[in-house]
Amino acid sequence: MEGINKTTKIQFFFRPFSLDPEIQLVIFVAFLVMYLTSLSGNATIAVLVQINNSLHTPMYFFLANLAVLEIFYTSSIAPLALANLLSMGKTPVSITGCGTQMFFFVFLGGADCVLLAVMAYDRFIAICYPLRYTLIMRWSLCVELAVGSLVLGFLLSLPLTILIFGLPFCHNNEIYHFYCDMPAVMHLACADTHIHETALYVISFIVLSVPLMLISISYIFIVIAILRIQSKEGRHRAFSTCSSHILVVLLQYGCTSFIYLSPSSSYSPEMGRMVSVVYTFITPILNPLIYSMRNKELKDALKKALKKF
């Protein structure tokens, strides 16, 4: 009971990036600019898809869903991270608050990974079976796939959050991170976490490897189909619709695999924190930039919207 009481009363603090207030302020401004850029970029994509009838296709439906996911995903981390940067790591977060942040971060991040696999499947059908595309990718299926990605993210997040916060936490309450990430929080537990680390590794491996395998298989068939296209213009157009998605997949899966699939013995809190900046702040900025710069229809829709103003 004493251990439970200690755990329920504990408050966590996040270790500052630097003990120099000026450096912390510079990092705060950088994070704030990245967060606002991410919000505006992803919101722009979501709104453009909604208001343009020409973009009411499965590909853009999934892209808009990805943009909305990115908004909530970043917003589950950024506000608390910004508050801690300003307070030099003195803003406390309760164990309930930390668990809530972890739940939403894992939930939205897991749904993000599954949705990227769904988008690869959509491109596979569009390029390999163009004549049957509208028949296969009917709107009811698109909605089911989008909702399914959220359900899988939820089913991943809930047991992991319960598993980690079932651990006792005692005196060490400084998280070597800027949000409640799973490996960083587990390092604070005053109990043997070997089983929990193994469970986290196995679940992370399944969640990352299965969608990535499906994406890889889809793109093998896509490349084969593209190489069979006779016209150079047709091949270029097919590659351009897929290259944006491939870049986003490499960024998302590369960073998350580095964090969650690295052996716990080689886990570096400082390196983990730096890599996390990439997929929590930088990747959500790059997603709308990559898609808008490499997608003619999206660029045309943006130009049309800007002309109205």
Short mmCIF file of C-alpha atoms in Angstrom, two decimals:
data_model
loop_
_atom_site.label_atom_id
_atom_site.label_comp_id
_atom_site.label_asym_id
_atom_site.label_seq_id
_atom_site.Cartn_x
_atom_site.Cartn_y
_atom_site.Cartn_z
CA MET A 1 0.00 0.00 0.00
CA GLU A 2 2.87 2.36 0.78
CA GLY A 3 4.27 1.82 -2.73
CA ILE A 4 0.84 2.52 -4.26
CA ASN A 5 0.49 5.72 -2.21
CA LYS A 6 3.91 6.90 -3.38
CA THR A 7 2.97 6.23 -6.98
CA THR A 8 -0.41 7.99 -6.90
CA LYS A 9 1.04 11.11 -5.23
CA ILE A 10 4.14 11.40 -7.42
CA GLN A 11 4.60 14.26 -9.85
CA PHE A 12 6.94 14.07 -12.81
CA PHE A 13 9.23 16.78 -14.14
CA PHE A 14 11.00 16.91 -17.51
CA ARG A 15 14.74 17.46 -17.66
CA PRO A 16 15.59 20.74 -19.45
CA PHE A 17 17.59 20.61 -22.67
CA SER A 18 20.01 23.09 -21.10
CA LEU A 19 20.55 24.81 -17.75
CA ASP A 20 21.09 28.10 -19.60
CA PRO A 21 17.77 30.06 -19.73
CA GLU A 22 18.79 31.76 -22.98
CA ILE A 23 19.38 28.44 -24.73
CA GLN A 24 16.06 27.15 -23.37
CA LEU A 25 14.35 30.24 -24.79
CA VAL A 26 15.90 29.67 -28.22
CA ILE A 27 14.70 26.03 -28.17
CA PHE A 28 11.25 27.22 -27.03
CA VAL A 29 10.99 29.62 -30.00
CA ALA A 30 12.17 26.87 -32.39
CA PHE A 31 9.62 24.37 -31.01
CA LEU A 32 6.83 26.97 -31.11
CA VAL A 33 7.58 27.89 -34.73
CA MET A 34 7.69 24.20 -35.72
CA TYR A 35 4.43 23.50 -33.88
CA LEU A 36 2.56 26.42 -35.47
CA THR A 37 3.98 25.56 -38.92
CA SER A 38 2.85 21.95 -38.48
CA LEU A 39 -0.65 23.03 -37.42
CA SER A 40 -1.05 25.47 -40.31
CA GLY A 41 0.39 23.10 -42.95
CA ASN A 42 -1.69 20.08 -41.96
CA ALA A 43 -4.83 22.18 -41.43
CA THR A 44 -4.36 23.64 -44.92
CA ILE A 45 -4.25 20.16 -46.47
CA ALA A 46 -7.33 19.02 -44.54
CA VAL A 47 -9.31 22.13 -45.52
CA LEU A 48 -8.20 22.00 -49.19
CA VAL A 49 -9.37 18.41 -49.50
CA GLN A 50 -12.68 19.29 -47.86
CA ILE A 51 -13.52 22.33 -50.02
CA ASN A 52 -12.30 21.04 -53.42
CA ASN A 53 -14.58 18.56 -55.16
CA SER A 54 -11.71 17.53 -57.45
CA LEU A 55 -9.86 16.21 -54.38
CA HIS A 56 -12.76 14.05 -53.18
CA THR A 57 -10.96 10.82 -54.03
CA PRO A 58 -9.73 7.99 -51.76
CA MET A 59 -6.09 9.12 -52.01
CA TYR A 60 -6.86 12.63 -50.77
CA PHE A 61 -9.37 11.34 -48.23
CA PHE A 62 -6.58 9.34 -46.59
CA LEU A 63 -4.17 12.27 -46.93
CA ALA A 64 -6.65 14.56 -45.13
CA ASN A 65 -7.06 11.93 -42.40
CA LEU A 66 -3.28 11.76 -42.04
CA ALA A 67 -3.11 15.57 -41.74
CA VAL A 68 -5.77 15.61 -38.99
CA LEU A 69 -3.97 12.80 -37.16
CA GLU A 70 -0.73 14.80 -37.33
CA ILE A 71 -2.46 17.85 -35.80
CA PHE A 72 -3.73 15.89 -32.79
CA TYR A 73 -0.51 13.84 -32.57
CA THR A 74 1.70 16.94 -32.28
CA SER A 75 -0.82 18.69 -30.00
CA SER A 76 -0.64 15.82 -27.51
CA ILE A 77 3.03 16.71 -26.92
CA ALA A 78 3.78 20.32 -27.88
CA PRO A 79 1.83 22.37 -25.26
CA LEU A 80 3.38 20.60 -22.25
CA ALA A 81 6.83 20.59 -23.88
CA LEU A 82 6.59 24.34 -24.51
CA ALA A 83 5.46 25.03 -20.94
CA ASN A 84 8.41 23.07 -19.58
CA LEU A 85 10.87 24.86 -21.80
CA LEU A 86 9.70 28.22 -20.42
CA SER A 87 9.75 27.04 -16.80
CA MET A 88 13.20 25.37 -17.07
CA GLY A 89 11.64 21.97 -16.38
CA LYS A 90 9.73 23.12 -13.29
CA THR A 91 6.22 22.49 -14.65
CA PRO A 92 4.95 19.37 -12.87
CA VAL A 93 2.79 16.71 -14.49
CA SER A 94 0.78 14.25 -12.41
CA ILE A 95 1.02 10.52 -13.00
CA THR A 96 -2.53 10.69 -14.45
CA GLY A 97 -1.53 13.51 -16.77
CA CYS A 98 1.57 11.63 -17.86
CA GLY A 99 -0.46 8.48 -18.52
CA THR A 100 -3.03 10.45 -20.50
CA GLN A 101 -0.33 12.02 -22.66
CA MET A 102 1.30 8.64 -23.28
CA PHE A 103 -2.05 7.07 -24.20
CA PHE A 104 -2.89 9.71 -26.81
CA PHE A 105 0.64 9.83 -28.19
CA VAL A 106 0.79 6.04 -28.71
CA PHE A 107 -2.84 5.92 -29.90
CA LEU A 108 -2.35 8.59 -32.57
CA GLY A 109 1.16 7.43 -33.50
CA GLY A 110 -0.04 3.84 -33.94
CA ALA A 111 -3.01 4.98 -36.04
CA ASP A 112 -0.57 7.06 -38.12
CA CYS A 113 1.56 3.99 -38.90
CA VAL A 114 -1.48 1.89 -39.87
CA LEU A 115 -2.87 4.71 -42.03
CA LEU A 116 0.41 4.90 -43.97
CA ALA A 117 -0.03 1.20 -44.78
CA VAL A 118 -3.61 1.89 -45.89
CA MET A 119 -2.34 4.67 -48.18
CA ALA A 120 0.16 2.24 -49.73
CA TYR A 121 -2.69 -0.21 -50.38
CA ASP A 122 -4.66 2.58 -52.05
CA ARG A 123 -1.73 3.38 -54.39
CA PHE A 124 -1.30 -0.35 -55.09
CA ILE A 125 -4.92 -0.67 -56.26
CA ALA A 126 -4.76 2.60 -58.24
CA ILE A 127 -1.63 1.59 -60.19
CA CYS A 128 -1.98 -2.18 -60.45
CA TYR A 129 -5.77 -2.33 -61.00
CA PRO A 130 -6.73 1.09 -62.45
CA LEU A 131 -9.89 -0.14 -64.20
CA ARG A 132 -11.24 -1.69 -60.98
CA TYR A 133 -10.04 1.10 -58.67
CA THR A 134 -13.39 2.84 -58.11
CA LEU A 135 -15.10 -0.51 -57.64
CA ILE A 136 -12.59 -1.73 -55.04
CA MET A 137 -11.89 1.55 -53.22
CA ARG A 138 -15.53 2.43 -52.62
CA TRP A 139 -16.25 5.10 -50.01
CA SER A 140 -17.61 2.66 -47.46
CA LEU A 141 -14.32 0.73 -47.55
CA CYS A 142 -12.30 3.96 -47.25
CA VAL A 143 -14.21 4.97 -44.12
CA GLU A 144 -13.82 1.47 -42.67
CA LEU A 145 -10.05 1.55 -43.28
CA ALA A 146 -9.71 5.01 -41.70
CA VAL A 147 -11.77 4.00 -38.65
CA GLY A 148 -9.90 0.69 -38.48
CA SER A 149 -6.57 2.51 -38.19
CA LEU A 150 -7.96 4.44 -35.19
CA VAL A 151 -9.29 1.26 -33.57
CA LEU A 152 -5.93 -0.51 -33.98
CA GLY A 153 -4.15 2.52 -32.53
CA PHE A 154 -6.50 2.45 -29.52
CA LEU A 155 -6.06 -1.31 -29.00
CA LEU A 156 -2.28 -0.81 -29.07
CA SER A 157 -2.19 2.20 -26.76
CA LEU A 158 -4.50 1.15 -23.94
CA PRO A 159 -2.72 -2.06 -22.83
CA LEU A 160 0.74 -0.48 -23.20
CA THR A 161 -0.22 2.52 -21.06
CA ILE A 162 -1.80 0.27 -18.40
CA LEU A 163 1.27 -2.01 -18.47
CA ILE A 164 3.74 0.83 -17.90
CA PHE A 165 1.74 2.74 -15.31
CA GLY A 166 1.11 -0.45 -13.40
CA LEU A 167 4.75 -0.13 -12.32
CA PRO A 168 5.62 1.52 -8.97
CA PHE A 169 7.37 4.91 -9.11
CA CYS A 170 9.23 6.14 -6.05
CA HIS A 171 11.70 8.97 -5.51
CA ASN A 172 13.28 9.55 -8.94
CA ASN A 173 10.70 11.65 -10.78
CA GLU A 174 12.75 13.51 -13.44
CA ILE A 175 11.96 12.22 -16.93
CA TYR A 176 14.94 12.52 -19.26
CA HIS A 177 12.71 13.66 -22.12
CA PHE A 178 10.33 16.45 -23.13
CA TYR A 179 7.20 14.27 -22.99
CA CYS A 180 6.06 11.01 -21.35
CA ASP A 181 7.66 8.56 -23.77
CA MET A 182 7.49 4.88 -22.85
CA PRO A 183 11.21 3.99 -22.52
CA ALA A 184 11.97 7.21 -20.60
CA VAL A 185 9.13 6.65 -18.10
CA MET A 186 10.01 2.97 -17.62
CA HIS A 187 13.54 3.96 -16.61
CA LEU A 188 12.08 5.71 -13.54
CA ALA A 189 10.28 2.64 -12.17
CA CYS A 190 11.59 1.26 -8.88
CA ALA A 191 10.95 -2.35 -9.90
CA ASP A 192 12.23 -4.93 -12.36
CA THR A 193 11.06 -3.80 -15.82
CA HIS A 194 12.50 -6.68 -17.85
CA ILE A 195 9.06 -8.15 -18.68
CA HIS A 196 7.68 -4.71 -19.51
CA GLU A 197 10.63 -3.90 -21.79
CA THR A 198 10.21 -7.25 -23.56
CA ALA A 199 6.47 -6.64 -24.03
CA LEU A 200 7.13 -3.12 -25.36
CA TYR A 201 9.72 -4.46 -27.80
CA VAL A 202 7.47 -7.29 -29.07
CA ILE A 203 4.42 -5.04 -29.51
CA SER A 204 6.51 -2.28 -31.16
CA PHE A 205 8.07 -4.85 -33.51
CA ILE A 206 4.65 -6.13 -34.57
CA VAL A 207 3.14 -2.64 -34.95
CA LEU A 208 6.07 -1.34 -36.99
CA SER A 209 7.08 -4.44 -38.96
CA VAL A 210 3.64 -5.66 -40.11
CA PRO A 211 2.52 -2.33 -41.71
CA LEU A 212 6.04 -1.80 -43.10
CA MET A 213 5.97 -5.29 -44.63
CA LEU A 214 2.58 -4.58 -46.22
CA ILE A 215 3.89 -1.24 -47.53
CA SER A 216 7.01 -2.95 -48.97
CA ILE A 217 4.97 -5.69 -50.68
CA SER A 218 2.61 -3.07 -52.13
CA TYR A 219 5.50 -1.09 -53.55
CA ILE A 220 7.17 -4.15 -55.06
CA PHE A 221 4.01 -4.76 -57.10
CA ILE A 222 3.68 -1.02 -57.80
CA VAL A 223 7.24 -0.78 -59.19
CA ILE A 224 6.66 -3.86 -61.37
CA ALA A 225 3.42 -2.35 -62.70
CA ILE A 226 5.06 1.04 -63.35
CA LEU A 227 7.94 -0.50 -65.29
CA ARG A 228 5.37 -2.13 -67.60
CA ILE A 229 3.87 1.27 -68.51
CA GLN A 230 4.91 2.10 -72.06
CA SER A 231 4.84 5.91 -72.01
CA LYS A 232 7.56 7.86 -70.21
CA GLU A 233 5.02 10.45 -69.04
CA GLY A 234 2.82 7.71 -67.55
CA ARG A 235 5.74 6.21 -65.64
CA HIS A 236 6.77 9.63 -64.33
CA ARG A 237 3.25 10.44 -63.14
CA ALA A 238 2.89 7.07 -61.41
CA PHE A 239 6.25 7.45 -59.65
CA SER A 240 5.47 11.02 -58.58
CA THR A 241 2.22 9.96 -56.84
CA CYS A 242 4.13 7.34 -54.84
CA SER A 243 7.42 9.10 -54.08
CA SER A 244 5.81 11.50 -51.57
CA HIS A 245 4.33 8.61 -49.63
CA ILE A 246 7.65 6.71 -49.64
CA LEU A 247 9.51 9.73 -48.19
CA VAL A 248 6.95 10.09 -45.39
CA VAL A 249 7.13 6.35 -44.62
CA LEU A 250 10.94 6.43 -44.40
CA LEU A 251 10.85 9.39 -41.99
CA GLN A 252 8.11 7.97 -39.76
CA TYR A 253 9.25 4.35 -39.60
CA GLY A 254 12.96 5.16 -39.51
CA CYS A 255 12.72 7.35 -36.39
CA THR A 256 10.21 5.21 -34.49
CA SER A 257 12.16 2.01 -35.22
CA PHE A 258 15.31 3.64 -33.85
CA ILE A 259 13.55 4.47 -30.57
CA TYR A 260 11.38 1.43 -29.96
CA LEU A 261 13.32 -1.40 -31.62
CA SER A 262 16.74 -0.60 -30.18
CA PRO A 263 17.85 -2.96 -27.36
CA SER A 264 17.17 -1.46 -23.92
CA SER A 265 20.84 -1.95 -23.01
CA SER A 266 21.86 0.43 -25.79
CA TYR A 267 19.13 3.00 -25.06
CA SER A 268 20.58 6.50 -24.81
CA PRO A 269 18.20 9.04 -23.18
CA GLU A 270 19.91 11.98 -24.89
CA MET A 271 19.85 10.34 -28.33
CA GLY A 272 16.25 9.22 -27.78
CA ARG A 273 15.25 12.77 -26.98
CA MET A 274 16.97 14.16 -30.08
CA VAL A 275 15.43 11.58 -32.43
CA SER A 276 12.01 12.19 -30.85
CA VAL A 277 12.24 15.85 -31.87
CA VAL A 278 12.38 14.66 -35.49
CA TYR A 279 9.19 12.59 -35.47
CA THR A 280 7.18 14.76 -33.07
CA PHE A 281 7.99 18.22 -34.46
CA ILE A 282 9.91 17.99 -37.75
CA THR A 283 8.09 15.13 -39.53
CA PRO A 284 4.61 16.72 -39.07
CA ILE A 285 6.02 19.83 -40.81
CA LEU A 286 7.61 17.87 -43.65
CA ASN A 287 4.50 15.79 -44.42
CA PRO A 288 2.42 18.67 -45.86
CA LEU A 289 5.51 20.15 -47.55
CA ILE A 290 6.43 16.85 -49.21
CA TYR A 291 2.88 16.15 -50.40
CA SER A 292 2.19 19.70 -51.60
CA MET A 293 5.50 20.17 -53.42
CA ARG A 294 5.29 16.81 -55.23
CA ASN A 295 1.57 16.83 -56.00
CA LYS A 296 0.28 18.95 -58.90
CA GLU A 297 -3.43 18.63 -58.00
CA LEU A 298 -2.79 19.79 -54.43
CA LYS A 299 -0.66 22.71 -55.64
CA ASP A 300 -3.36 23.74 -58.12
CA ALA A 301 -6.03 23.58 -55.39
CA LEU A 302 -3.87 25.75 -53.13
CA LYS A 303 -3.29 28.34 -55.89
CA LYS A 304 -7.02 28.42 -56.62
CA ALA A 305 -7.82 28.95 -52.93
CA LEU A 306 -5.23 31.72 -52.59
CA LYS A 307 -6.61 33.57 -55.65
CA LYS A 308 -10.00 33.84 -53.92
CA PHE A 309 -8.35 35.92 -51.21
#
